[in-house]
Amino acid sequence: MSQAAARVSEVKSEKQPLVIWVLFFACIISFMGLGLVDPILPAIGAQMHASPSQVSLLFTSYNAIMGISMIFTGMVSSEIGIKWTLIAGVCLVILFSALSGSSSSISQIIWFRVGWGLGNALFIATALSAIVSLSNSGPLKSIILYEAAIGLGISVGPLLGGELGAITWRGPFYGVSVLMVIVLIALLIKMPNLPKSDKKISILDPLKALTNRGLFTLGLTAFLYNIGFFTLLAFTPFILAEMGLKEHGLGYVFLGWGIALAFTSVLVAPRMQEYIGAIKSMCWVLFLFALTLISMGIGVDSELWLITAVVIAGLFLGANNTLITTSVMNVSTVDRGVASAAYNFVRFLGGAVGPWLAPKLAESFNPRVPFYVGGAFVLIGVLTVWANKKHLSHVDHIEGH
């Protein structure tokens, strides 16, 4: 992590506007919310007398509304401006994460996660666009900074979630709410009112953007690999919990996963893109991630292997996150905010399918099948990229520095 911090310091030395560091901090806190909840999934199931497939709907409802909401984020931002779109998103997260913590049934949490997902959609899409647009570092280093924030947030989130979850499963939900209050204060005090874009963005613009073959290919690839990603993230905790791992233990496992993700997203992916190219690198890391998932199915009875494989998977996912996000920002000529919204619309729908499908397959067959199916979807994603590489080749030659 010290090397990751050094890479961030390198970007910082380029005298970024203060708003970039406000957004960087805000993204860290926002993405802590993803990992913060992960260690308590089995505890929620036990307390609410809910099956894994019911608890996994917390991810499905969240990701589904995030994907659908992405169509509207550009229009909202163009109407009320970047600052107030970010603030609106943060306020929704504060409200609905607190309501999730106060829920008395699994169905209540599922519905409150819908509001939470809407808030995060407004924040995430706008924050990425703002960092890329306002940074002095160029697209590649700006995205590395964004991915560093994601990595830091995801790596610290499970640890904090495990500590709070050991007290009560409600703790991580309240924790997200409190942390996002800090983000709200920072945005209100430090972020200026940026001028609105002269160009109005409509609801149809992200859908029109998907007619670009390269952007659609990346979105479809992300849809497929997110099925595997959320098989790992939302289903593995239940298997490990059955083996006796409690909230603290799950927190440390996914802390290791998050550190691995942060390491490769910040330090490894840019070098892979430089020396191998974004498209070949993407295919390799997704192929290795698919093999990791398949190996988890084979070794599903081994606690040691499952823990090791989760951390190894973080290495491949971190690299892929930076590679594919950089490619999305440069694959088409449409506005970056519109491209991000279009890509995330398709991507998060895959994130809705994965956590619902995995426990259903386990209940219908056995715990090995979700990992095999998740790996198969990721392999199809690799074939999708490779079959359409002629529409993506130009992203290997972008001006990133």
Coordinates of C-alpha atoms in Angstrom, one line a residue:
M1 CA 0.0 0.0 0.0
S2 CA 3.0 2.3 0.6
Q3 CA 3.8 2.0 -3.2
A4 CA 0.2 2.9 -4.0
A5 CA 0.4 5.9 -1.8
A6 CA 3.6 6.9 -3.6
R7 CA 1.8 6.7 -6.9
V8 CA -0.9 8.9 -5.6
S9 CA 1.7 11.4 -4.3
E10 CA 3.2 11.4 -7.8
V11 CA -0.1 12.6 -9.2
K12 CA -0.5 15.0 -6.3
S13 CA 2.8 16.7 -7.1
E14 CA 1.3 17.9 -10.3
K15 CA -0.6 20.6 -8.3
Q16 CA -4.1 19.2 -8.8
P17 CA -7.1 21.6 -8.0
L18 CA -8.3 21.1 -4.5
V19 CA -11.6 19.8 -5.8
I20 CA -9.8 16.7 -7.1
W21 CA -8.7 15.8 -3.6
V22 CA -12.2 16.4 -2.2
L23 CA -13.6 14.0 -4.8
F24 CA -10.7 11.6 -4.1
F25 CA -11.7 11.5 -0.4
A26 CA -15.4 11.3 -1.3
C27 CA -14.8 8.3 -3.6
I28 CA -12.8 6.4 -0.9
I29 CA -15.7 6.8 1.5
S30 CA -18.3 5.9 -1.1
F31 CA -16.6 2.7 -2.1
M32 CA -16.0 1.7 1.5
G33 CA -19.8 1.1 1.5
L34 CA -19.4 -1.8 -0.9
G35 CA -16.9 -3.8 1.2
L36 CA -18.3 -2.6 4.5
V37 CA -21.4 -4.7 4.1
D38 CA -19.8 -7.9 2.7
P39 CA -18.6 -9.4 6.1
I40 CA -22.1 -9.2 7.6
L41 CA -24.1 -10.9 4.8
P42 CA -24.2 -14.3 6.7
A43 CA -25.1 -12.5 9.9
I44 CA -28.0 -10.7 8.3
G45 CA -29.3 -14.0 7.0
A46 CA -29.1 -15.6 10.4
Q47 CA -30.8 -12.7 12.2
M48 CA -33.5 -12.2 9.6
H49 CA -34.0 -16.0 9.0
A50 CA -33.3 -15.4 5.3
S51 CA -31.7 -17.8 2.8
P52 CA -28.5 -16.8 0.9
S53 CA -30.6 -16.2 -2.2
Q54 CA -32.8 -13.7 -0.3
V55 CA -29.8 -11.9 1.3
S56 CA -28.1 -11.7 -2.1
L57 CA -31.0 -9.6 -3.3
L58 CA -29.3 -6.7 -1.3
F59 CA -26.8 -6.7 -4.1
T60 CA -29.3 -7.3 -6.9
S61 CA -31.6 -4.5 -5.9
Y62 CA -28.7 -2.1 -5.4
N63 CA -26.9 -2.9 -8.7
A64 CA -30.1 -3.1 -10.7
I65 CA -31.2 0.4 -9.7
M66 CA -27.6 1.7 -10.2
G67 CA -27.6 0.4 -13.7
I68 CA -31.0 1.8 -14.6
S69 CA -30.2 5.1 -12.9
M70 CA -27.1 5.6 -15.0
I71 CA -29.3 6.5 -17.9
F72 CA -30.5 9.6 -16.0
T73 CA -27.3 10.7 -14.4
G74 CA -26.0 12.8 -17.3
M75 CA -29.4 14.5 -17.7
V76 CA -29.5 15.4 -14.0
S77 CA -26.0 16.7 -14.0
S78 CA -26.6 18.8 -17.0
E79 CA -29.7 20.3 -15.4
I80 CA -28.5 21.0 -11.8
G81 CA -24.7 20.9 -12.2
I82 CA -21.9 18.6 -11.1
K83 CA -21.8 19.8 -7.5
W84 CA -25.5 19.4 -6.7
T85 CA -25.7 16.1 -8.5
L86 CA -22.9 14.8 -6.2
I87 CA -24.6 16.3 -3.1
A88 CA -28.0 14.8 -4.1
G89 CA -26.4 11.4 -4.4
V90 CA -24.6 11.6 -1.1
C91 CA -27.8 12.7 0.7
L92 CA -29.7 9.7 -0.7
V93 CA -26.9 7.4 0.5
I94 CA -26.9 8.9 4.0
L95 CA -30.7 8.5 4.3
F96 CA -31.1 5.0 2.9
S97 CA -28.0 3.4 4.5
A98 CA -29.4 4.7 7.9
L99 CA -32.8 3.3 7.0
S100 CA -31.2 -0.1 6.1
G101 CA -29.6 -0.2 9.5
S102 CA -33.0 0.4 11.2
S103 CA -34.8 -2.3 9.2
S104 CA -36.7 -5.1 10.8
S105 CA -37.0 -7.4 7.8
I106 CA -35.0 -8.5 4.8
S107 CA -37.5 -7.1 2.4
Q108 CA -37.2 -3.6 4.0
I109 CA -33.4 -3.7 3.6
I110 CA -33.8 -4.8 -0.1
W111 CA -36.1 -1.8 -0.8
F112 CA -33.9 0.7 1.1
R113 CA -31.0 -0.6 -0.9
V114 CA -32.8 0.6 -4.0
G115 CA -32.7 4.2 -2.7
W116 CA -29.1 3.7 -1.7
G117 CA -28.2 2.5 -5.2
L118 CA -29.9 5.5 -6.8
G119 CA -27.7 7.8 -4.6
N120 CA -24.5 6.0 -5.4
A121 CA -25.3 6.1 -9.2
L122 CA -25.6 9.9 -9.1
F123 CA -22.4 10.1 -7.2
I124 CA -20.2 7.6 -8.9
A125 CA -20.9 8.5 -12.5
T126 CA -20.6 12.2 -11.8
A127 CA -17.4 11.8 -9.7
L128 CA -15.5 9.9 -12.4
S129 CA -16.5 12.4 -15.1
A130 CA -15.5 15.3 -12.8
I131 CA -12.1 13.9 -11.9
V132 CA -11.3 13.2 -15.6
S133 CA -12.5 16.6 -16.7
L134 CA -10.9 18.7 -13.9
S135 CA -7.6 16.9 -13.4
N136 CA -4.4 18.4 -14.7
S137 CA -2.9 14.9 -15.2
G138 CA -4.6 13.7 -18.4
P139 CA -7.1 10.8 -18.7
L140 CA -4.9 7.9 -17.8
K141 CA -3.5 9.3 -14.5
S142 CA -6.9 10.7 -13.6
I143 CA -8.5 7.3 -13.9
I144 CA -5.6 5.8 -11.9
L145 CA -6.4 8.3 -9.2
Y146 CA -10.1 7.3 -9.3
E147 CA -9.2 3.6 -9.2
A148 CA -6.8 4.3 -6.3
A149 CA -9.7 5.8 -4.4
I150 CA -11.8 2.7 -5.2
G151 CA -9.0 0.4 -4.1
L152 CA -8.4 2.2 -0.9
G153 CA -12.2 2.3 -0.1
I154 CA -12.7 -1.3 -1.0
S155 CA -9.7 -2.5 1.0
V156 CA -10.5 -0.6 4.2
G157 CA -14.3 -1.2 4.0
P158 CA -14.3 -5.0 4.9
L159 CA -12.0 -4.4 7.9
L160 CA -14.3 -1.7 9.3
G161 CA -17.3 -3.7 8.4
G162 CA -16.0 -6.8 10.2
E163 CA -15.3 -4.7 13.3
L164 CA -18.7 -3.0 13.3
G165 CA -20.5 -6.2 12.2
A166 CA -19.0 -8.1 15.2
I167 CA -20.9 -5.7 17.4
T168 CA -24.2 -5.8 15.4
W169 CA -25.1 -6.4 11.8
R170 CA -26.6 -2.9 11.8
G171 CA -23.3 -1.3 12.6
P172 CA -21.9 -1.2 9.0
F173 CA -25.1 0.4 7.6
Y174 CA -24.9 3.2 10.2
G175 CA -21.2 3.4 9.6
V176 CA -21.7 4.2 5.9
S177 CA -24.3 6.8 6.8
V178 CA -21.9 8.6 9.2
L179 CA -19.0 8.5 6.8
M180 CA -21.1 9.9 4.0
V181 CA -22.1 12.8 6.3
I182 CA -18.3 13.6 6.4
V183 CA -18.3 13.5 2.6
L184 CA -21.4 15.8 2.4
I185 CA -19.7 18.4 4.7
A186 CA -16.5 18.3 2.6
L187 CA -18.4 18.8 -0.7
L188 CA -20.5 21.7 0.8
I189 CA -17.5 23.5 2.1
K190 CA -14.8 22.8 -0.5
M191 CA -16.4 22.1 -3.8
P192 CA -17.1 25.2 -5.9
N193 CA -20.2 25.6 -8.1
L194 CA -18.8 24.5 -11.5
P195 CA -20.4 25.9 -14.6
K196 CA -23.1 23.8 -16.2
S197 CA -22.4 22.3 -19.6
D198 CA -23.8 24.3 -22.5
K199 CA -24.8 21.0 -24.1
K200 CA -27.9 19.4 -22.5
I201 CA -27.8 15.6 -22.1
S202 CA -31.0 13.6 -22.7
I203 CA -32.1 10.2 -21.4
L204 CA -31.5 8.8 -24.8
D205 CA -27.9 9.9 -25.2
P206 CA -26.4 6.9 -23.2
L207 CA -28.5 4.5 -25.1
K208 CA -27.4 6.1 -28.4
A209 CA -23.8 5.9 -27.3
L210 CA -24.1 2.1 -27.1
T211 CA -24.5 2.0 -30.9
N212 CA -20.7 2.5 -30.9
R213 CA -19.4 -1.0 -31.4
G214 CA -16.4 -0.5 -29.1
L215 CA -18.3 1.0 -26.2
F216 CA -21.0 -1.7 -26.5
T217 CA -18.3 -4.4 -26.5
L218 CA -16.7 -3.1 -23.3
G219 CA -20.1 -2.7 -21.6
L220 CA -21.1 -6.3 -22.6
T221 CA -17.7 -7.6 -21.4
A222 CA -18.2 -5.8 -18.0
F223 CA -21.8 -7.3 -17.8
L224 CA -20.3 -10.8 -18.2
Y225 CA -17.4 -10.4 -15.8
N226 CA -19.5 -8.8 -13.2
I227 CA -21.5 -12.0 -13.0
G228 CA -18.3 -13.7 -11.9
F229 CA -17.2 -10.7 -9.8
F230 CA -20.4 -10.8 -7.7
T231 CA -20.3 -14.6 -7.5
L232 CA -17.1 -14.0 -5.6
L233 CA -18.2 -11.0 -3.6
A234 CA -21.8 -12.0 -2.6
F235 CA -21.7 -15.8 -2.6
T236 CA -18.2 -16.7 -1.1
P237 CA -19.0 -15.2 2.3
F238 CA -21.8 -17.7 2.9
I239 CA -19.5 -20.6 2.0
L240 CA -16.8 -19.3 4.4
A241 CA -19.3 -18.6 7.1
E242 CA -20.5 -22.2 6.9
M243 CA -16.9 -23.2 7.6
G244 CA -16.9 -21.2 10.8
L245 CA -15.5 -17.8 9.7
K246 CA -17.1 -15.0 11.6
E247 CA -17.4 -11.3 10.8
H248 CA -13.9 -10.5 11.9
G249 CA -12.5 -13.3 9.7
L250 CA -14.5 -12.3 6.7
G251 CA -13.4 -8.7 7.2
Y252 CA -9.7 -9.7 7.0
V253 CA -10.2 -12.0 4.0
F254 CA -11.8 -9.2 2.0
L255 CA -9.3 -6.7 3.3
G256 CA -6.6 -8.8 1.6
W257 CA -8.8 -8.9 -1.5
G258 CA -9.1 -5.1 -1.5
I259 CA -5.4 -4.5 -0.9
A260 CA -4.6 -6.8 -3.9
L261 CA -7.2 -5.0 -6.0
A262 CA -5.7 -1.6 -5.1
F263 CA -2.2 -2.7 -5.8
T264 CA -2.7 -3.9 -9.3
S265 CA -5.2 -1.1 -10.2
V266 CA -2.7 1.6 -9.4
L267 CA 0.7 0.1 -10.0
V268 CA 0.4 -2.9 -12.4
A269 CA -2.4 -2.0 -14.9
P270 CA -0.7 1.2 -16.3
R271 CA 2.5 -0.8 -17.0
M272 CA 0.5 -3.6 -18.6
Q273 CA -1.2 -1.1 -20.8
E274 CA 2.1 0.5 -21.7
Y275 CA 4.0 -2.7 -22.5
I276 CA 1.3 -5.2 -23.6
G277 CA -1.6 -3.0 -24.6
A278 CA -5.0 -2.5 -22.9
I279 CA -6.9 -5.1 -24.9
K280 CA -4.4 -8.0 -24.6
S281 CA -3.9 -7.2 -21.0
M282 CA -7.7 -7.2 -20.4
C283 CA -8.0 -10.6 -22.0
W284 CA -5.2 -12.1 -19.9
V285 CA -6.4 -10.8 -16.5
L286 CA -10.0 -11.8 -17.3
F287 CA -8.9 -15.3 -18.4
L288 CA -6.9 -15.7 -15.2
F289 CA -9.8 -14.5 -13.1
A290 CA -12.1 -17.1 -14.9
L291 CA -9.6 -19.8 -14.0
T292 CA -9.5 -18.6 -10.4
L293 CA -13.3 -18.9 -10.2
I294 CA -13.3 -22.4 -11.7
S295 CA -10.5 -23.5 -9.2
M296 CA -12.7 -22.2 -6.4
G297 CA -15.5 -24.5 -7.6
I298 CA -13.0 -27.4 -7.6
G299 CA -11.6 -26.5 -4.2
V300 CA -14.9 -25.4 -2.6
D301 CA -14.4 -27.7 0.4
S302 CA -11.0 -26.1 1.3
E303 CA -11.2 -23.0 3.5
L304 CA -7.6 -22.2 2.9
W305 CA -7.9 -22.4 -0.9
L306 CA -11.1 -20.3 -1.0
I307 CA -9.4 -17.5 1.1
T308 CA -6.3 -17.7 -1.0
A309 CA -8.3 -17.6 -4.2
V310 CA -10.3 -14.6 -3.1
V311 CA -7.1 -12.6 -2.5
I312 CA -5.6 -13.7 -5.8
A313 CA -8.8 -12.7 -7.7
G314 CA -8.3 -9.2 -6.3
L315 CA -5.1 -8.9 -8.3
F316 CA -6.9 -9.7 -11.6
L317 CA -10.0 -7.6 -10.8
G318 CA -7.9 -4.5 -9.9
A319 CA -5.9 -4.6 -13.1
N320 CA -9.0 -5.2 -15.2
N321 CA -10.9 -2.3 -13.5
T322 CA -8.3 0.2 -14.5
L323 CA -7.8 -1.2 -18.0
I324 CA -11.5 -1.3 -18.9
T325 CA -12.3 2.1 -17.3
T326 CA -9.4 3.7 -19.2
S327 CA -10.7 2.1 -22.4
V328 CA -14.2 3.2 -21.9
M329 CA -13.1 6.8 -21.5
N330 CA -11.3 6.7 -24.8
V331 CA -13.1 4.2 -27.0
S332 CA -15.6 6.6 -28.5
T333 CA -15.9 10.3 -29.4
V334 CA -19.0 10.9 -27.2
D335 CA -18.9 13.0 -24.0
R336 CA -17.0 11.1 -21.3
G337 CA -19.9 11.4 -18.9
V338 CA -22.3 9.9 -21.4
A339 CA -19.8 7.1 -22.2
S340 CA -19.4 6.4 -18.5
A341 CA -23.2 6.3 -18.0
A342 CA -23.8 4.0 -21.0
Y343 CA -21.0 1.6 -19.8
N344 CA -22.2 1.6 -16.2
F345 CA -25.8 1.0 -17.3
V346 CA -24.8 -2.3 -18.9
R347 CA -22.1 -3.2 -16.3
F348 CA -24.3 -2.9 -13.2
L349 CA -27.1 -5.0 -14.8
G350 CA -24.5 -7.8 -14.8
G351 CA -23.9 -6.9 -11.1
A352 CA -27.6 -7.5 -10.5
V353 CA -27.7 -10.9 -12.2
G354 CA -24.6 -12.4 -10.5
P355 CA -25.6 -12.2 -6.8
W356 CA -29.1 -13.5 -7.6
L357 CA -27.9 -16.3 -9.8
A358 CA -25.1 -17.7 -7.6
P359 CA -27.1 -18.8 -4.6
K360 CA -30.0 -20.0 -6.8
L361 CA -27.6 -22.4 -8.5
A362 CA -26.1 -23.5 -5.2
E363 CA -29.6 -24.3 -3.8
S364 CA -30.7 -26.1 -7.0
F365 CA -27.4 -28.0 -7.5
N366 CA -24.4 -27.7 -5.2
P367 CA -21.9 -25.0 -4.1
R368 CA -19.4 -25.8 -6.9
V369 CA -21.8 -24.8 -9.7
P370 CA -22.0 -21.0 -9.1
F371 CA -18.2 -20.8 -9.4
Y372 CA -18.1 -22.9 -12.6
V373 CA -21.0 -20.8 -14.1
G374 CA -19.4 -17.5 -13.0
G375 CA -16.1 -18.6 -14.6
A376 CA -17.8 -19.5 -17.8
F377 CA -19.4 -16.1 -18.1
V378 CA -16.0 -14.4 -17.6
L379 CA -14.6 -16.6 -20.3
I380 CA -17.4 -15.5 -22.7
G381 CA -16.3 -11.9 -21.8
V382 CA -12.8 -12.7 -22.9
L383 CA -14.1 -14.1 -26.2
T384 CA -16.3 -11.0 -26.6
V385 CA -13.3 -8.7 -26.3
W386 CA -11.1 -10.8 -28.6
A387 CA -13.8 -11.1 -31.3
N388 CA -14.2 -7.3 -31.4
K389 CA -10.6 -6.3 -30.9
K390 CA -10.5 -4.4 -34.2
H391 CA -13.1 -2.0 -32.8
L392 CA -11.0 -1.5 -29.7
S393 CA -7.4 -1.4 -31.0
H394 CA -7.2 2.4 -30.9
V395 CA -7.5 2.5 -27.1
D396 CA -3.9 1.0 -27.0
H397 CA -2.6 4.2 -28.5
I398 CA -4.2 6.9 -26.4
E399 CA -2.3 9.8 -24.9
G400 CA -2.4 8.8 -21.3
H401 CA 0.4 10.8 -19.7

